[in-house]
Amino acid sequence: MQLNETHDINLTSWVSSANDGKTDFPIQNLPFATFRRAGSSEAFRGGVAIGDQVVDLAVVAKLGIFSGLAQEALEAASQTSLNAFMAMGQAHWSALRLALSQALRTGSEHEQALSDALIAQAKVEYDLPCHIGDYTDFYTSIYHATAVGSLFRPDNPLLPNYKWVPIGYHGRASSIGVSGQTFPRPKGQTKAPDADTPTFGPCKRLDYELELGIYLGKGNALGESIALDDADEHVFGFCLFNDWSARDLQAWEYQPLGPFLAKNFASTVSPWVVTNEALVPYRLAWTRDESDPQPLEYLESTKNREQGALDIQMDVAVETEKMRAEGTPAAKLSQSSFKHSYWTVAQMVAHHTVNGCNFNAGDMLGSGTQSGPEHEEAGSLLELSRGGKESLDLGNGESRKFLEDGDTVIMRGWCEKQGFARIGFGECRATVLPAN
Amino acid sequence: MQLNETHDINLTSWVSSANDGKTDFPIQNLPFATFRRAGSSEAFRGGVAIGDQVVDLAVVAKLGIFSGLAQEALEAASQTSLNAFMAMGQAHWSALRLALSQALRTGSEHEQALSDALIAQAKVEYDLPCHIGDYTDFYTSIYHATAVGSLFRPDNPLLPNYKWVPIGYHGRASSIGVSGQTFPRPKGQTKAPDADTPTFGPCKRLDYELELGIYLGKGNALGESIALDDADEHVFGFCLFNDWSARDLQAWEYQPLGPFLAKNFASTVSPWVVTNEALVPYRLAWTRDESDPQPLEYLESTKNREQGALDIQMDVAVETEKMRAEGTPAAKLSQSSFKHSYWTVAQMVAHHTVNGCNFNAGDMLGSGTQSGPEHEEAGSLLELSRGGKESLDLGNGESRKFLEDGDTVIMRGWCEKQGFARIGFGECRATVLPAN
């Protein structure tokens, strides 16, 4: 994918809130979600964010102002889930993006018609953007893998396969919810290191994980692989992703087959899917330290070296019950960037399918917790509190080692680059309730 | 669930092939599948096996001979997938089972009408019985866990959590196919123990795993748990399940997050789902050695002790290209029973949801490889060949340590008990093709 007119920093929209320089959703972004009026029993349908508004794609589809691939894509994207649209592939995705960019631009002949398709974001509620058939979580931050490994396996923090294999595992799709999700604190078995037997009860070391979610678009047939340089044809877009984790359950259960109940009680995505195409300006060269193993051939290409990395900045904050009661803002806990990832999205896609495993449209990949190289850039409390040894001061008299009931975790993401617009991901927010 | 008239050994059917004493599908079984005429472009729809015939439920639904819950269930079961039927719960499942049992009995007034709804099994093809939203694989055979553990971790074969936690992990749903599936030998990274670096190529240690698949029916909401004694309300039925495994990929990739590419290239289910109700006669008391830890409270009940185990016998055979060319029968490799499982189905269900994880109708649990206590009862080649150290003689001049291209693996399952009919699962068959 290349830069094109939709990325031009000089574009403005006749939707004035898109031009304030602060919104996550200028006309250069145009992310997708499914939505309906809050509190209504309307069917969910596809929408595109522009400033503080949602473009109701079901309304636009009936206007007949688009044609060809853009109209085909529009009709698919106006359904109750985005799966059919995601399955269409890059030509359709790009055609609809270009048509929406043109129709929403200052001076567009369609301003009058499209004005009737706008609904304020403040008045809508969101569903998952698509049916997520399978969800895979990767482990692409070497800083996270090393820090967590040192807590779970002090003698052996980074395993010998890490620098060769984009490590991943299958997660639970059914418990993925959209921003606004609430869930009870999970219960389960834990065993203290010095105890002879495990005990059962509410998790005492509840944590978030700051991740990106990557939605697959066009799939592949069972037995076929997606080559590294073809990954863009299959990656639809990105969201923020909180992979909630019960660290005490995890420590006791995870060997030999990996995390299970420690992860599958809830995971939260942001409602807006920022398209792979919208992110083209923020691509970076991907490098591998010369002292590290270089990738095997199926994970190596010039294209991946030249533009495989993505500078998506992400931060995470916690809002406690006390903060809500006192009207004080959420406390920022850390900030990092996906540019630190040890493996690129294309490498995740190529690796996942190299054995013939098949993707379907709407499948999701988690990036793994995106911790940066510095301790204060860690993407989980487990790391920030050094395994629960240090308290984090929240600045209002409260502190945290792990999450408490009533805590709301808020993740944000954005991209900034000289010569290009700042685009954002909206927010991913969810709240821990007391154990049932 | 209790024994009822549908389990009576004295029942016979007007479908004569159901009464030969050899069929997997006497009138006491009545398993469900989705099917269509082989080679046609008909829609798949629900069917029930009786002898060598399929009862076309879409045809029966139009006859209007059932009423109440049975008719409601019938209409749901005649759709293109069984998910809606599975979601209805035990009252509907039982009502339809009873109505079908009565209508298919010798002397039924509906013989004439139902005769038109029969299609020979030899003339149909099957789809997956339902959309499998999430698939979880358990690890319930302590004999398998110990044998495999001793190969992957000679110093530490059975981990300390095994006797406390029903160990499980999430698998890949997209690559589950129905009996008859073919797939290319997977490729991937492997590393020889004495090598400094991994290499890439076709799997050299391709294996099957002899498992049961357990289909969930009625689900639970996120945050709610299913109590041990309520599991029967949520378990729809059972199939045979081959969890193909690439052992050399697995050894290199599986730490710390579990198996991934070693498992997700293909998994195969048998087409027929034998209902939980049909299996009531073959339940057994479940015991735990007094020298072993006894289950924590959420995994312990009188009901589970009295009837938690299930004596489902299973065997596995391999049919090589040479056997097909020479017309010789497949070579049986091993036989075992699910009665050896260290954990019961109800314990799997209670454990999986104790943290609030939600099930949807059609979700599947794998039992894990069902190896029995004796070496020759092992459910995988990895165990039978002692990690590839010993060849298995196939009796026709061929031998195997692991699977070769062209090998077809055939699994069968059945239940037998004095005073009750023998019922079977049909077969689960799939073939390894050369690597792409």
GROMACS .gro file of C-alpha atoms in nm, chain B residues 110-436:
model
  327
  546HIS     CA    1  -4.562  -4.291   1.134
  547GLU     CA    2  -4.367  -4.557   0.945
  548GLN     CA    3  -4.524  -4.473   0.611
  549ALA     CA    4  -4.474  -4.098   0.646
  550LEU     CA    5  -4.119  -4.124   0.779
  551SER     CA    6  -4.013  -4.372   0.514
  552ASP     CA    7  -4.011  -4.084   0.268
  553ALA     CA    8  -3.771  -3.894   0.493
  554LEU     CA    9  -3.497  -4.161   0.480
  555ILE     CA   10  -3.181  -4.131   0.273
  556ALA     CA   11  -2.909  -4.397   0.270
  557GLN     CA   12  -2.597  -4.288   0.458
  558ALA     CA   13  -2.397  -4.421   0.164
  559LYS     CA   14  -2.547  -4.145  -0.051
  560VAL     CA   15  -2.487  -3.842   0.170
  561GLU     CA   16  -2.205  -3.608   0.265
  562TYR     CA   17  -2.167  -3.424   0.592
  563ASP     CA   18  -2.080  -3.076   0.711
  564LEU     CA   19  -1.964  -2.974   1.056
  565PRO     CA   20  -2.275  -3.027   1.271
  566CYS     CA   21  -2.264  -2.669   1.394
  567HIS     CA   22  -2.067  -2.351   1.386
  568ILE     CA   23  -1.795  -2.404   1.647
  569GLY     CA   24  -1.740  -2.062   1.800
  570ASP     CA   25  -1.466  -2.157   2.043
  571TYR     CA   26  -1.277  -2.481   2.085
  572THR     CA   27  -1.091  -2.572   2.405
  573ASP     CA   28  -0.868  -2.874   2.436
  574PHE     CA   29  -0.832  -3.041   2.774
  575TYR     CA   30  -0.562  -3.282   2.886
  576THR     CA   31  -0.760  -3.525   3.096
  577SER     CA   32  -0.563  -3.848   3.054
  578ILE     CA   33  -0.301  -3.867   3.323
  579TYR     CA   34  -0.140  -4.153   3.131
  580HIS     CA   35  -0.102  -3.931   2.823
  581ALA     CA   36   0.016  -3.635   3.029
  582THR     CA   37   0.277  -3.847   3.203
  583ALA     CA   38   0.400  -4.022   2.889
  584VAL     CA   39   0.422  -3.703   2.682
  585GLY     CA   40   0.562  -3.508   2.973
  586SER     CA   41   0.841  -3.760   3.010
  587LEU     CA   42   0.937  -3.702   2.645
  588PHE     CA   43   0.920  -3.319   2.652
  589ARG     CA   44   1.044  -3.278   3.011
  590PRO     CA   45   1.225  -3.596   3.123
  591ASP     CA   46   1.305  -3.449   3.464
  592ASN     CA   47   0.952  -3.326   3.531
  593PRO     CA   48   0.692  -3.533   3.344
  594LEU     CA   49   0.378  -3.456   3.544
  595LEU     CA   50   0.365  -3.097   3.661
  596PRO     CA   51   0.250  -3.016   4.017
  597ASN     CA   52  -0.078  -2.857   3.900
  598TYR     CA   53  -0.200  -3.162   3.706
  599LYS     CA   54  -0.381  -3.335   3.993
  600TRP     CA   55  -0.551  -3.012   4.101
  601VAL     CA   56  -0.638  -2.829   3.780
  602PRO     CA   57  -0.823  -2.975   3.480
  603ILE     CA   58  -0.555  -2.844   3.246
  604GLY     CA   59  -0.683  -2.703   2.919
  605TYR     CA   60  -0.595  -2.448   2.654
  606HIS     CA   61  -0.768  -2.275   2.367
  607GLY     CA   62  -0.746  -2.431   2.024
  608ARG     CA   63  -0.816  -2.308   1.672
  609ALA     CA   64  -1.178  -2.339   1.558
  610SER     CA   65  -1.133  -2.236   1.192
  611SER     CA   66  -0.932  -2.542   1.096
  612ILE     CA   67  -1.172  -2.801   1.241
  613GLY     CA   68  -1.309  -3.011   0.957
  614VAL     CA   69  -1.547  -3.301   0.931
  615SER     CA   70  -1.451  -3.664   0.866
  616GLY     CA   71  -1.315  -3.698   0.513
  617GLN     CA   72  -1.094  -3.392   0.562
  618THR     CA   73  -0.760  -3.382   0.383
  619PHE     CA   74  -0.480  -3.138   0.458
  620PRO     CA   75  -0.120  -3.088   0.349
  621ARG     CA   76   0.156  -3.184   0.587
  622PRO     CA   77   0.229  -2.867   0.783
  623LYS     CA   78   0.554  -2.679   0.750
  624GLY     CA   79   0.727  -2.487   1.020
  625GLN     CA   80   1.027  -2.425   1.238
  626THR     CA   81   1.197  -2.709   1.419
  627LYS     CA   82   1.520  -2.728   1.609
  628ALA     CA   83   1.717  -3.044   1.673
  629PRO     CA   84   1.834  -3.072   2.034
  630ASP     CA   85   2.197  -3.057   1.928
  631ALA     CA   86   2.153  -2.779   1.670
  632ASP     CA   87   2.238  -2.415   1.737
  633THR     CA   88   1.964  -2.277   1.518
  634PRO     CA   89   1.620  -2.385   1.394
  635THR     CA   90   1.543  -2.484   1.038
  636PHE     CA   91   1.227  -2.455   0.829
  637GLY     CA   92   1.056  -2.735   0.641
  638PRO     CA   93   0.781  -2.996   0.640
  639CYS     CA   94   0.696  -3.156   0.973
  640LYS     CA   95   0.883  -3.485   1.025
  641ARG     CA   96   0.693  -3.605   1.330
  642LEU     CA   97   0.329  -3.581   1.230
  643ASP     CA   98   0.090  -3.745   1.474
  644TYR     CA   99  -0.278  -3.796   1.551
  645GLU     CA  100  -0.442  -3.764   1.892
  646LEU     CA  101  -0.735  -3.990   1.983
  647GLU     CA  102  -0.987  -3.767   2.157
  648LEU     CA  103  -1.353  -3.713   2.224
  649GLY     CA  104  -1.515  -3.386   2.124
  650ILE     CA  105  -1.782  -3.252   2.358
  651TYR     CA  106  -2.037  -3.006   2.216
  652LEU     CA  107  -2.183  -2.748   2.447
  653GLY     CA  108  -2.551  -2.680   2.412
  654LYS     CA  109  -2.711  -2.411   2.623
  655GLY     CA  110  -2.452  -2.147   2.710
  656ASN     CA  111  -2.393  -1.922   3.009
  657ALA     CA  112  -2.362  -1.546   3.037
  658LEU     CA  113  -2.022  -1.383   3.081
  659GLY     CA  114  -1.950  -1.363   3.453
  660GLU     CA  115  -2.172  -1.658   3.545
  661SER     CA  116  -2.042  -2.005   3.628
  662ILE     CA  117  -2.193  -2.345   3.561
  663ALA     CA  118  -2.202  -2.550   3.880
  664LEU     CA  119  -2.065  -2.903   3.863
  665ASP     CA  120  -2.407  -3.065   3.907
  666ASP     CA  121  -2.564  -2.843   3.638
  667ALA     CA  122  -2.326  -2.950   3.365
  668ASP     CA  123  -2.574  -3.192   3.206
  669GLU     CA  124  -2.800  -2.896   3.128
  670HIS     CA  125  -2.524  -2.758   2.907
  671VAL     CA  126  -2.366  -3.064   2.742
  672PHE     CA  127  -2.535  -3.155   2.416
  673GLY     CA  128  -2.331  -3.448   2.294
  674PHE     CA  129  -2.009  -3.616   2.190
  675CYS     CA  130  -1.811  -3.694   1.876
  676LEU     CA  131  -1.477  -3.850   1.790
  677PHE     CA  132  -1.201  -3.598   1.753
  678ASN     CA  133  -0.856  -3.619   1.595
  679ASP     CA  134  -0.636  -3.339   1.721
  680TRP     CA  135  -0.355  -3.369   1.463
  681SER     CA  136  -0.019  -3.269   1.606
  682ALA     CA  137   0.319  -3.177   1.461
  683ARG     CA  138   0.546  -3.297   1.739
  684ASP     CA  139   0.868  -3.142   1.611
  685LEU     CA  140   0.704  -2.801   1.571
  686GLN     CA  141   0.546  -2.843   1.914
  687ALA     CA  142   0.872  -2.916   2.093
  688TRP     CA  143   1.032  -2.596   1.964
  689GLU     CA  144   0.740  -2.354   1.991
  690TYR     CA  145   0.535  -2.455   2.296
  691GLN     CA  146   0.710  -2.270   2.574
  692PRO     CA  147   0.593  -2.057   2.746
  693LEU     CA  148   0.244  -2.008   2.598
  694GLY     CA  149   0.151  -2.358   2.479
  695PRO     CA  150   0.099  -2.537   2.147
  696PHE     CA  151   0.016  -2.315   1.847
  697LEU     CA  152   0.122  -2.402   1.490
  698ALA     CA  153   0.178  -2.760   1.605
  699LYS     CA  154  -0.197  -2.801   1.639
  700ASN     CA  155  -0.387  -2.541   1.439
  701PHE     CA  156  -0.328  -2.670   1.084
  702ALA     CA  157  -0.619  -2.918   1.106
  703SER     CA  158  -0.845  -3.104   1.349
  704THR     CA  159  -1.109  -3.356   1.246
  705VAL     CA  160  -1.448  -3.443   1.399
  706SER     CA  161  -1.676  -3.734   1.321
  707PRO     CA  162  -2.003  -3.617   1.160
  708TRP     CA  163  -2.243  -3.774   1.410
  709VAL     CA  164  -2.303  -3.619   1.750
  710VAL     CA  165  -2.406  -3.884   2.003
  711THR     CA  166  -2.622  -3.707   2.257
  712ASN     CA  167  -2.540  -3.687   2.625
  713GLU     CA  168  -2.878  -3.850   2.689
  714ALA     CA  169  -2.798  -4.150   2.468
  715LEU     CA  170  -2.487  -4.209   2.680
  716VAL     CA  171  -2.664  -4.226   3.017
  717PRO     CA  172  -2.653  -4.609   3.034
  718TYR     CA  173  -2.275  -4.610   3.001
  719ARG     CA  174  -2.202  -4.379   3.292
  720LEU     CA  175  -1.981  -4.508   3.571
  721ALA     CA  176  -1.884  -4.404   3.915
  722TRP     CA  177  -1.586  -4.168   3.913
  723THR     CA  178  -1.311  -4.228   4.161
  724ARG     CA  179  -0.994  -4.056   4.264
  725ASP     CA  180  -0.713  -4.258   4.419
  726GLU     CA  181  -0.697  -4.195   4.791
  727SER     CA  182  -0.328  -4.126   4.760
  728ASP     CA  183  -0.399  -3.842   4.515
  729PRO     CA  184  -0.526  -3.494   4.605
  730GLN     CA  185  -0.905  -3.488   4.626
  731PRO     CA  186  -1.081  -3.221   4.416
  732LEU     CA  187  -1.140  -2.870   4.545
  733GLU     CA  188  -1.500  -2.802   4.641
  734TYR     CA  189  -1.614  -2.660   4.306
  735LEU     CA  190  -1.500  -2.985   4.140
  736GLU     CA  191  -1.652  -3.223   4.396
  737SER     CA  192  -2.007  -3.361   4.429
  738THR     CA  193  -2.190  -3.681   4.506
  739LYS     CA  194  -2.349  -3.681   4.161
  740ASN     CA  195  -2.009  -3.651   3.998
  741ARG     CA  196  -1.874  -3.934   4.213
  742GLU     CA  197  -2.172  -4.157   4.138
  743GLN     CA  198  -2.205  -4.107   3.762
  744GLY     CA  199  -1.931  -3.872   3.640
  745ALA     CA  200  -1.730  -4.121   3.435
  746LEU     CA  201  -1.828  -4.246   3.089
  747ASP     CA  202  -1.719  -4.575   2.939
  748ILE     CA  203  -1.676  -4.472   2.576
  749GLN     CA  204  -1.439  -4.709   2.402
  750MET     CA  205  -1.230  -4.571   2.118
  751ASP     CA  206  -0.982  -4.715   1.875
  752VAL     CA  207  -0.757  -4.581   1.605
  753ALA     CA  208  -0.626  -4.737   1.285
  754VAL     CA  209  -0.407  -4.626   0.998
  755GLU     CA  210  -0.469  -4.702   0.632
  756THR     CA  211  -0.164  -4.644   0.416
  757GLU     CA  212  -0.148  -4.589   0.041
  758LYS     CA  213  -0.007  -4.941   0.008
  759MET     CA  214  -0.304  -5.086   0.196
  760ARG     CA  215  -0.544  -4.905  -0.035
  761ALA     CA  216  -0.353  -5.023  -0.342
  762GLU     CA  217  -0.346  -5.382  -0.221
  763GLY     CA  218  -0.696  -5.382  -0.076
  764THR     CA  219  -0.581  -5.481   0.272
  765PRO     CA  220  -0.760  -5.348   0.579
  766ALA     CA  221  -0.642  -5.061   0.794
  767ALA     CA  222  -0.403  -5.155   1.077
  768LYS     CA  223  -0.538  -5.101   1.425
  769LEU     CA  224  -0.290  -4.907   1.637
  770SER     CA  225  -0.452  -4.889   1.980
  771GLN     CA  226  -0.772  -4.892   2.183
  772SER     CA  227  -0.867  -4.712   2.501
  773SER     CA  228  -1.167  -4.583   2.696
  774PHE     CA  229  -1.271  -4.243   2.821
  775LYS     CA  230  -1.341  -4.409   3.157
  776HIS     CA  231  -0.971  -4.365   3.237
  777SER     CA  232  -1.003  -3.986   3.225
  778TYR     CA  233  -0.860  -3.817   3.533
  779TRP     CA  234  -1.134  -3.550   3.514
  780THR     CA  235  -1.502  -3.584   3.420
  781VAL     CA  236  -1.692  -3.383   3.160
  782ALA     CA  237  -1.880  -3.206   3.440
  783GLN     CA  238  -1.549  -3.108   3.600
  784MET     CA  239  -1.426  -2.969   3.267
  785VAL     CA  240  -1.743  -2.761   3.231
  786ALA     CA  241  -1.737  -2.636   3.591
  787HIS     CA  242  -1.368  -2.551   3.577
  788HIS     CA  243  -1.390  -2.373   3.240
  789THR     CA  244  -1.666  -2.142   3.364
  790VAL     CA  245  -1.567  -2.098   3.729
  791ASN     CA  246  -1.392  -1.772   3.638
  792GLY     CA  247  -1.697  -1.643   3.448
  793CYS     CA  248  -1.589  -1.753   3.100
  794ASN     CA  249  -1.896  -1.786   2.878
  795PHE     CA  250  -1.998  -2.077   2.656
  796ASN     CA  251  -2.208  -2.047   2.343
  797ALA     CA  252  -2.409  -2.326   2.184
  798GLY     CA  253  -2.183  -2.521   1.951
  799ASP     CA  254  -1.862  -2.455   2.139
  800MET     CA  255  -1.649  -2.767   2.159
  801LEU     CA  256  -1.428  -2.916   2.429
  802GLY     CA  257  -1.165  -3.171   2.336
  803SER     CA  258  -1.107  -3.436   2.601
  804GLY     CA  259  -0.735  -3.448   2.537
  805THR     CA  260  -0.569  -3.761   2.407
  806GLN     CA  261  -0.733  -4.060   2.573
  807SER     CA  262  -0.446  -4.289   2.654
  808GLY     CA  263  -0.519  -4.577   2.889
  809PRO     CA  264  -0.295  -4.708   3.165
  810GLU     CA  265  -0.113  -4.962   2.945
  811HIS     CA  266   0.146  -4.864   2.688
  812GLU     CA  267  -0.053  -5.030   2.408
  813GLU     CA  268  -0.356  -4.817   2.501
  814ALA     CA  269  -0.180  -4.492   2.409
  815GLY     CA  270  -0.375  -4.249   2.193
  816SER     CA  271  -0.088  -4.107   1.989
  817LEU     CA  272   0.208  -4.230   1.788
  818LEU     CA  273   0.438  -4.016   2.002
  819GLU     CA  274   0.356  -4.247   2.290
  820LEU     CA  275   0.327  -4.573   2.095
  821SER     CA  276   0.666  -4.518   1.928
  822ARG     CA  277   0.817  -4.392   2.255
  823GLY     CA  278   0.906  -4.058   2.107
  824GLY     CA  279   1.001  -4.203   1.770
  825LYS     CA  280   1.242  -4.459   1.915
  826GLU     CA  281   1.042  -4.770   1.821
  827SER     CA  282   0.870  -4.861   1.495
  828LEU     CA  283   0.517  -4.994   1.490
  829ASP     CA  284   0.474  -5.295   1.264
  830LEU     CA  285   0.162  -5.246   1.050
  831GLY     CA  286   0.145  -5.614   0.961
  832ASN     CA  287   0.181  -5.570   0.585
  833GLY     CA  288   0.553  -5.512   0.567
  834GLU     CA  289   0.516  -5.144   0.651
  835SER     CA  290   0.598  -4.975   0.979
  836ARG     CA  291   0.549  -4.632   1.130
  837LYS     CA  292   0.707  -4.410   1.391
  838PHE     CA  293   0.505  -4.110   1.274
  839LEU     CA  294   0.258  -4.054   0.989
  840GLU     CA  295   0.361  -4.053   0.625
  841ASP     CA  296   0.201  -3.876   0.332
  842GLY     CA  297  -0.110  -4.056   0.214
  843ASP     CA  298  -0.183  -4.209   0.553
  844THR     CA  299  -0.549  -4.207   0.651
  845VAL     CA  300  -0.620  -4.216   1.023
  846ILE     CA  301  -0.951  -4.374   1.120
  847MET     CA  302  -1.102  -4.344   1.466
  848ARG     CA  303  -1.406  -4.530   1.597
  849GLY     CA  304  -1.593  -4.520   1.923
  850TRP     CA  305  -1.866  -4.725   2.087
  851CYS     CA  306  -2.036  -4.811   2.415
  852GLU     CA  307  -2.131  -5.157   2.535
  853LYS     CA  308  -2.287  -5.261   2.862
  854GLN     CA  309  -2.470  -5.569   2.981
  855GLY     CA  310  -2.845  -5.510   2.958
  856PHE     CA  311  -2.816  -5.223   2.710
  857ALA     CA  312  -2.773  -5.186   2.339
  858ARG     CA  313  -2.433  -5.134   2.180
  859ILE     CA  314  -2.420  -4.785   2.030
  860GLY     CA  315  -2.144  -4.635   1.818
  861PHE     CA  316  -2.005  -4.306   1.696
  862GLY     CA  317  -1.948  -4.388   1.330
  863GLU     CA  318  -1.601  -4.295   1.219
  864CYS     CA  319  -1.364  -4.002   1.208
  865ARG     CA  320  -1.137  -4.033   0.905
  866ALA     CA  321  -0.888  -3.793   0.751
  867THR     CA  322  -0.585  -3.810   0.523
  868VAL     CA  323  -0.245  -3.645   0.524
  869LEU     CA  324  -0.142  -3.500   0.185
  870PRO     CA  325   0.216  -3.411   0.090
  871ALA     CA  326   0.336  -3.067   0.200
  872ASN     CA  327   0.258  -2.784  -0.041
   0.00000   0.00000   0.00000
